[in-house]
């Protein structure tokens, strides 16, 4: 598909220059946004890696504590289910805004629940197990929050980088190419106008000289040359006025 050329007029030229300024400003803003998102992206990646190592260690401790509780108190699954009346942890979702990108943040709100005293068989192991798994749950919520923000941030960076590349490689070069094309066409039209005016003045001067010679040669050759110089001065004044009009925006 061939590229469509813009109409070579001064109004179109001014419009393309305004587009070029806007496109460059947009490119700079998107570039800054991409840099800010990349900094946050790397920070999240570092936190996720550290959190995963912590989760691995805590998972081992939680599994061991659960095994100890089952060994000391027997099968506690049914008893725990029967005694749970409400959740002790409530998940809250907040939104963090990073360079215009909305990232979900999960936070756990602990709620005290009246528990029955565990002073019977394996009570100490059950209390220890509950405490370890409660801490483990907090870490899992934090990790899920980081991973969700990481995925959202990764997608936002890809979209922003595509826009930056489109402006840098397609939009801005296309606008600049159109500006150069219009300027070259306007220069060519100006040269054609000057050449056309010179031709018109030459024909007019020739006709005036022929009329004067036919009328009896009342004017001398020097006077004819003076008239020719006057016409040339008129032409130069016209060209200067045209240039002054071009400067006016």
CSV table of C-alpha atoms in Angstrom, one decimal:
chain,number,residue,atom,x,y,z
A,1,UNK,CA,0.0,0.0,0.0
A,2,UNK,CA,1.6,3.3,-1.1
A,3,UNK,CA,1.9,6.1,1.4
A,4,UNK,CA,-0.5,9.0,0.7
A,5,UNK,CA,1.2,12.3,0.4
A,6,UNK,CA,-0.2,15.3,2.3
A,7,UNK,CA,-1.6,18.4,0.6
A,8,UNK,CA,1.3,20.8,0.1
A,9,UNK,CA,-0.2,24.0,1.7
A,10,UNK,CA,1.1,26.2,4.5
A,11,UNK,CA,-1.9,25.5,6.7
A,12,UNK,CA,-1.2,21.7,6.4
A,13,UNK,CA,2.4,22.4,7.1
A,14,UNK,CA,1.6,24.2,10.4
A,15,UNK,CA,-0.8,21.4,11.3
A,16,UNK,CA,2.0,18.8,10.9
A,17,UNK,CA,4.4,20.9,12.9
A,18,UNK,CA,1.9,21.0,15.7
A,19,UNK,CA,1.5,17.2,15.4
A,20,UNK,CA,5.2,16.7,15.6
A,21,UNK,CA,5.5,18.8,18.8
A,22,UNK,CA,2.6,16.8,20.4
A,23,UNK,CA,4.0,13.4,19.3
A,24,UNK,CA,7.5,14.3,20.8
A,25,UNK,CA,5.9,15.3,24.1
A,26,UNK,CA,3.8,12.1,24.2
A,27,UNK,CA,6.9,10.1,23.4
A,28,UNK,CA,8.8,11.7,26.3
A,29,UNK,CA,5.9,11.1,28.8
A,30,UNK,CA,5.5,7.5,27.8
A,31,UNK,CA,9.2,6.9,28.0
A,32,UNK,CA,9.2,8.3,31.6
A,33,UNK,CA,6.2,6.2,32.4
A,34,UNK,CA,7.9,3.1,31.1
A,35,UNK,CA,11.0,3.8,33.1
A,36,UNK,CA,9.0,4.3,36.3
A,37,UNK,CA,7.1,1.0,35.7
A,38,UNK,CA,10.3,-0.8,35.0
A,39,UNK,CA,11.8,0.4,38.3
A,40,UNK,CA,8.7,-0.9,40.2
A,41,UNK,CA,8.8,-4.1,38.2
A,42,UNK,CA,12.4,-4.9,39.2
A,43,UNK,CA,11.6,-4.1,42.9
A,44,UNK,CA,8.6,-6.5,42.8
A,45,UNK,CA,10.6,-9.2,41.2
A,46,UNK,CA,13.3,-9.0,43.9
A,47,UNK,CA,10.6,-9.1,46.7
A,48,UNK,CA,8.9,-12.1,45.1
A,49,UNK,CA,12.1,-14.1,44.9
A,50,UNK,CA,12.9,-13.3,48.6
A,51,UNK,CA,9.3,-14.1,49.6
A,52,UNK,CA,9.4,-17.5,47.8
A,53,UNK,CA,12.5,-18.5,49.7
A,54,UNK,CA,10.7,-17.6,52.9
A,55,UNK,CA,7.6,-19.4,51.9
A,56,UNK,CA,9.6,-22.6,51.2
A,57,UNK,CA,11.1,-22.6,54.6
A,58,UNK,CA,7.8,-21.7,56.4
A,59,UNK,CA,6.0,-24.5,54.5
A,60,UNK,CA,8.4,-27.0,55.9
A,61,UNK,CA,7.9,-25.7,59.5
A,62,UNK,CA,4.1,-25.6,59.0
A,63,UNK,CA,4.0,-29.2,57.8
A,64,UNK,CA,6.2,-30.4,60.7
A,65,UNK,CA,4.0,-28.6,63.2
A,66,UNK,CA,0.8,-30.1,61.7
A,67,UNK,CA,2.4,-33.6,61.9
A,68,UNK,CA,3.3,-33.0,65.5
A,69,UNK,CA,-0.2,-31.8,66.4
A,70,UNK,CA,-1.8,-34.9,64.7
A,71,UNK,CA,0.6,-37.2,66.5
A,72,UNK,CA,-0.2,-35.6,69.9
A,73,UNK,CA,-3.9,-35.0,69.5
A,74,UNK,CA,-4.9,-37.6,66.9
A,75,UNK,CA,-7.1,-36.7,63.9
A,76,UNK,CA,-8.2,-33.1,64.6
A,77,UNK,CA,-9.7,-32.3,61.2
A,78,UNK,CA,-13.4,-32.9,62.2
A,79,UNK,CA,-12.9,-31.1,65.5
A,80,UNK,CA,-11.4,-28.0,63.9
A,81,UNK,CA,-14.2,-27.8,61.3
A,82,UNK,CA,-16.9,-28.2,64.0
A,83,UNK,CA,-15.4,-25.5,66.3
A,84,UNK,CA,-14.9,-22.8,63.5
A,85,UNK,CA,-17.7,-20.3,63.7
A,86,UNK,CA,-16.1,-17.4,61.8
A,87,UNK,CA,-12.9,-16.5,59.9
A,88,UNK,CA,-10.1,-15.1,61.9
A,89,UNK,CA,-8.5,-13.5,58.8
A,90,UNK,CA,-10.4,-11.1,56.5
A,91,UNK,CA,-8.8,-10.3,53.1
A,92,UNK,CA,-9.0,-6.6,52.0
A,93,UNK,CA,-8.1,-5.4,48.5
A,94,UNK,CA,-6.6,-1.9,48.0
A,95,UNK,CA,-5.5,-0.2,44.8
A,96,UNK,CA,-2.0,1.2,44.4
A,97,UNK,CA,-1.5,3.7,41.5
A,98,UNK,CA,1.9,3.6,39.8
A,99,UNK,CA,2.4,6.0,36.9
A,100,UNK,CA,-1.3,5.6,36.0
A,101,UNK,CA,-1.4,1.8,36.4
A,102,UNK,CA,-3.8,0.4,39.0
A,103,UNK,CA,-2.2,-2.4,40.9
A,104,UNK,CA,-4.2,-4.6,43.3
A,105,UNK,CA,-2.8,-5.0,46.8
A,106,UNK,CA,-4.0,-7.7,49.2
A,107,UNK,CA,-4.0,-7.1,53.0
A,108,UNK,CA,-5.1,-9.4,55.7
A,109,UNK,CA,-7.0,-8.1,58.7
A,110,UNK,CA,-6.8,-10.3,61.8
A,111,UNK,CA,-10.0,-10.7,63.8
A,112,UNK,CA,-9.8,-12.2,67.3
A,113,UNK,CA,-12.0,-15.3,67.6
A,114,UNK,CA,-12.9,-16.7,71.0
A,115,UNK,CA,-11.3,-20.2,71.0
A,116,UNK,CA,-11.9,-23.0,73.4
A,117,UNK,CA,-9.0,-23.6,75.7
A,118,UNK,CA,-6.7,-26.3,74.5
A,119,UNK,CA,-5.5,-27.7,77.7
A,120,UNK,CA,-6.3,-31.3,77.0
A,121,UNK,CA,-4.5,-33.8,74.9
A,122,UNK,CA,-1.9,-32.2,72.6
A,123,UNK,CA,-3.1,-28.7,73.6
A,124,UNK,CA,0.4,-27.2,73.4
A,125,UNK,CA,1.1,-28.7,70.0
A,126,UNK,CA,-2.2,-27.5,68.6
A,127,UNK,CA,-1.6,-23.9,69.8
A,128,UNK,CA,1.8,-24.0,68.3
A,129,UNK,CA,0.5,-25.4,65.0
A,130,UNK,CA,-2.2,-22.7,64.8
A,131,UNK,CA,0.3,-19.9,65.4
A,132,UNK,CA,2.7,-21.2,62.7
A,133,UNK,CA,-0.1,-21.6,60.1
A,134,UNK,CA,-1.5,-18.2,60.9
A,135,UNK,CA,1.9,-16.6,60.2
A,136,UNK,CA,2.2,-18.8,57.1
A,137,UNK,CA,-1.1,-17.5,55.8
A,138,UNK,CA,0.1,-13.9,56.2
A,139,UNK,CA,3.1,-14.7,54.0
A,140,UNK,CA,1.0,-16.4,51.4
A,141,UNK,CA,-1.3,-13.4,51.2
A,142,UNK,CA,1.6,-11.1,50.8
A,143,UNK,CA,3.1,-13.3,48.1
A,144,UNK,CA,-0.1,-13.5,46.1
A,145,UNK,CA,-0.4,-9.7,46.3
A,146,UNK,CA,3.1,-9.3,44.9
A,147,UNK,CA,2.5,-11.8,42.1
A,148,UNK,CA,-0.8,-10.2,41.1
A,149,UNK,CA,0.8,-6.8,40.9
A,150,UNK,CA,3.8,-8.2,39.1
A,151,UNK,CA,1.5,-9.7,36.3
A,152,UNK,CA,-0.5,-6.5,36.0
A,153,UNK,CA,2.7,-4.4,35.8
A,154,UNK,CA,4.3,-6.7,33.2
A,155,UNK,CA,1.3,-6.3,30.9
A,156,UNK,CA,1.3,-2.5,31.4
A,157,UNK,CA,5.0,-2.3,30.6
A,158,UNK,CA,4.5,-4.3,27.4
A,159,UNK,CA,1.6,-2.0,26.2
A,160,UNK,CA,3.6,1.2,27.1
A,161,UNK,CA,6.7,0.0,25.3
A,162,UNK,CA,4.7,-0.8,22.2
A,163,UNK,CA,3.3,2.7,22.2
A,164,UNK,CA,6.8,4.2,22.7
A,165,UNK,CA,8.2,2.1,19.8
A,166,UNK,CA,5.2,3.1,17.5
A,167,UNK,CA,5.8,6.8,18.2
A,168,UNK,CA,9.6,6.5,17.8
A,169,UNK,CA,9.7,4.3,14.7
A,170,UNK,CA,6.4,5.1,12.8
A,171,UNK,CA,4.4,8.1,13.9
A,172,UNK,CA,7.2,10.7,14.4
A,173,UNK,CA,9.2,9.7,11.3
A,174,UNK,CA,6.0,9.8,9.2
A,175,UNK,CA,5.2,13.3,10.4
A,176,UNK,CA,8.7,14.6,9.8
A,177,UNK,CA,8.7,13.0,6.3
A,178,UNK,CA,5.4,14.9,5.5
A,179,UNK,CA,6.9,18.1,6.8
A,180,UNK,CA,9.9,17.8,4.5
A,181,UNK,CA,7.7,16.8,1.6
A,182,UNK,CA,5.5,19.9,2.0
A,183,UNK,CA,8.4,22.2,2.5
A,184,UNK,CA,10.1,21.0,-0.7
A,185,UNK,CA,6.8,21.3,-2.6
A,186,UNK,CA,6.3,24.8,-1.4
A,187,UNK,CA,9.8,25.8,-2.3
A,188,UNK,CA,9.3,24.3,-5.8
A,189,UNK,CA,6.0,26.2,-6.2
A,190,UNK,CA,7.7,29.4,-5.1
A,191,UNK,CA,10.4,29.0,-7.7
A,192,UNK,CA,7.8,28.3,-10.4
A,193,UNK,CA,5.9,31.4,-9.4
A,194,UNK,CA,9.1,33.5,-9.7
A,195,UNK,CA,10.0,32.0,-13.0
A,196,UNK,CA,6.5,32.6,-14.3
A,197,UNK,CA,6.5,36.2,-13.2
A,198,UNK,CA,9.8,36.8,-14.9
A,199,UNK,CA,8.4,35.4,-18.1
A,200,UNK,CA,5.3,37.6,-17.9
A,201,UNK,CA,7.5,40.7,-17.3
A,202,UNK,CA,9.7,39.8,-20.2
A,203,UNK,CA,6.8,39.4,-22.6
A,204,UNK,CA,5.3,42.6,-21.3
A,205,UNK,CA,8.6,44.5,-21.8
A,206,UNK,CA,9.0,43.1,-25.3
A,207,UNK,CA,5.5,44.3,-26.3
A,208,UNK,CA,6.1,47.7,-24.8
A,209,UNK,CA,9.4,48.1,-26.7
A,210,UNK,CA,7.7,47.0,-29.9
A,211,UNK,CA,4.9,49.5,-29.4
A,212,UNK,CA,7.4,52.3,-28.7
A,213,UNK,CA,9.5,51.4,-31.8
A,214,UNK,CA,6.4,51.2,-33.9
A,215,UNK,CA,5.2,54.6,-32.7
A,216,UNK,CA,8.3,56.3,-34.2
A,217,UNK,CA,11.0,55.4,-31.7
A,218,UNK,CA,10.3,58.4,-29.4
A,219,UNK,CA,12.2,56.7,-26.5
A,220,UNK,CA,15.8,56.0,-26.6
A,221,UNK,CA,17.4,52.7,-25.9
A,222,UNK,CA,18.6,53.9,-22.4
A,223,UNK,CA,15.0,54.7,-21.5
A,224,UNK,CA,13.9,51.2,-22.5
A,225,UNK,CA,16.6,49.7,-20.3
A,226,UNK,CA,15.5,51.9,-17.4
A,227,UNK,CA,11.9,50.6,-17.8
A,228,UNK,CA,13.2,47.1,-17.8
A,229,UNK,CA,15.1,47.8,-14.5
A,230,UNK,CA,11.9,49.2,-13.0
A,231,UNK,CA,10.0,46.0,-13.9
A,232,UNK,CA,12.8,43.9,-12.3
A,233,UNK,CA,12.6,46.0,-9.1
A,234,UNK,CA,8.8,45.5,-9.1
A,235,UNK,CA,9.4,41.8,-9.4
A,236,UNK,CA,11.9,41.7,-6.5
A,237,UNK,CA,9.5,43.8,-4.3
A,238,UNK,CA,6.8,41.2,-5.0
A,239,UNK,CA,9.1,38.3,-4.1
A,240,UNK,CA,10.1,40.0,-0.8
A,241,UNK,CA,6.5,40.6,0.1
A,242,UNK,CA,5.7,37.0,-0.6
A,243,UNK,CA,8.6,35.9,1.7
A,244,UNK,CA,7.3,38.3,4.4
A,245,UNK,CA,3.9,36.7,4.1
A,246,UNK,CA,5.3,33.3,4.5
A,247,UNK,CA,7.0,34.3,7.8
A,248,UNK,CA,3.7,35.4,9.3
A,249,UNK,CA,2.1,32.5,11.2
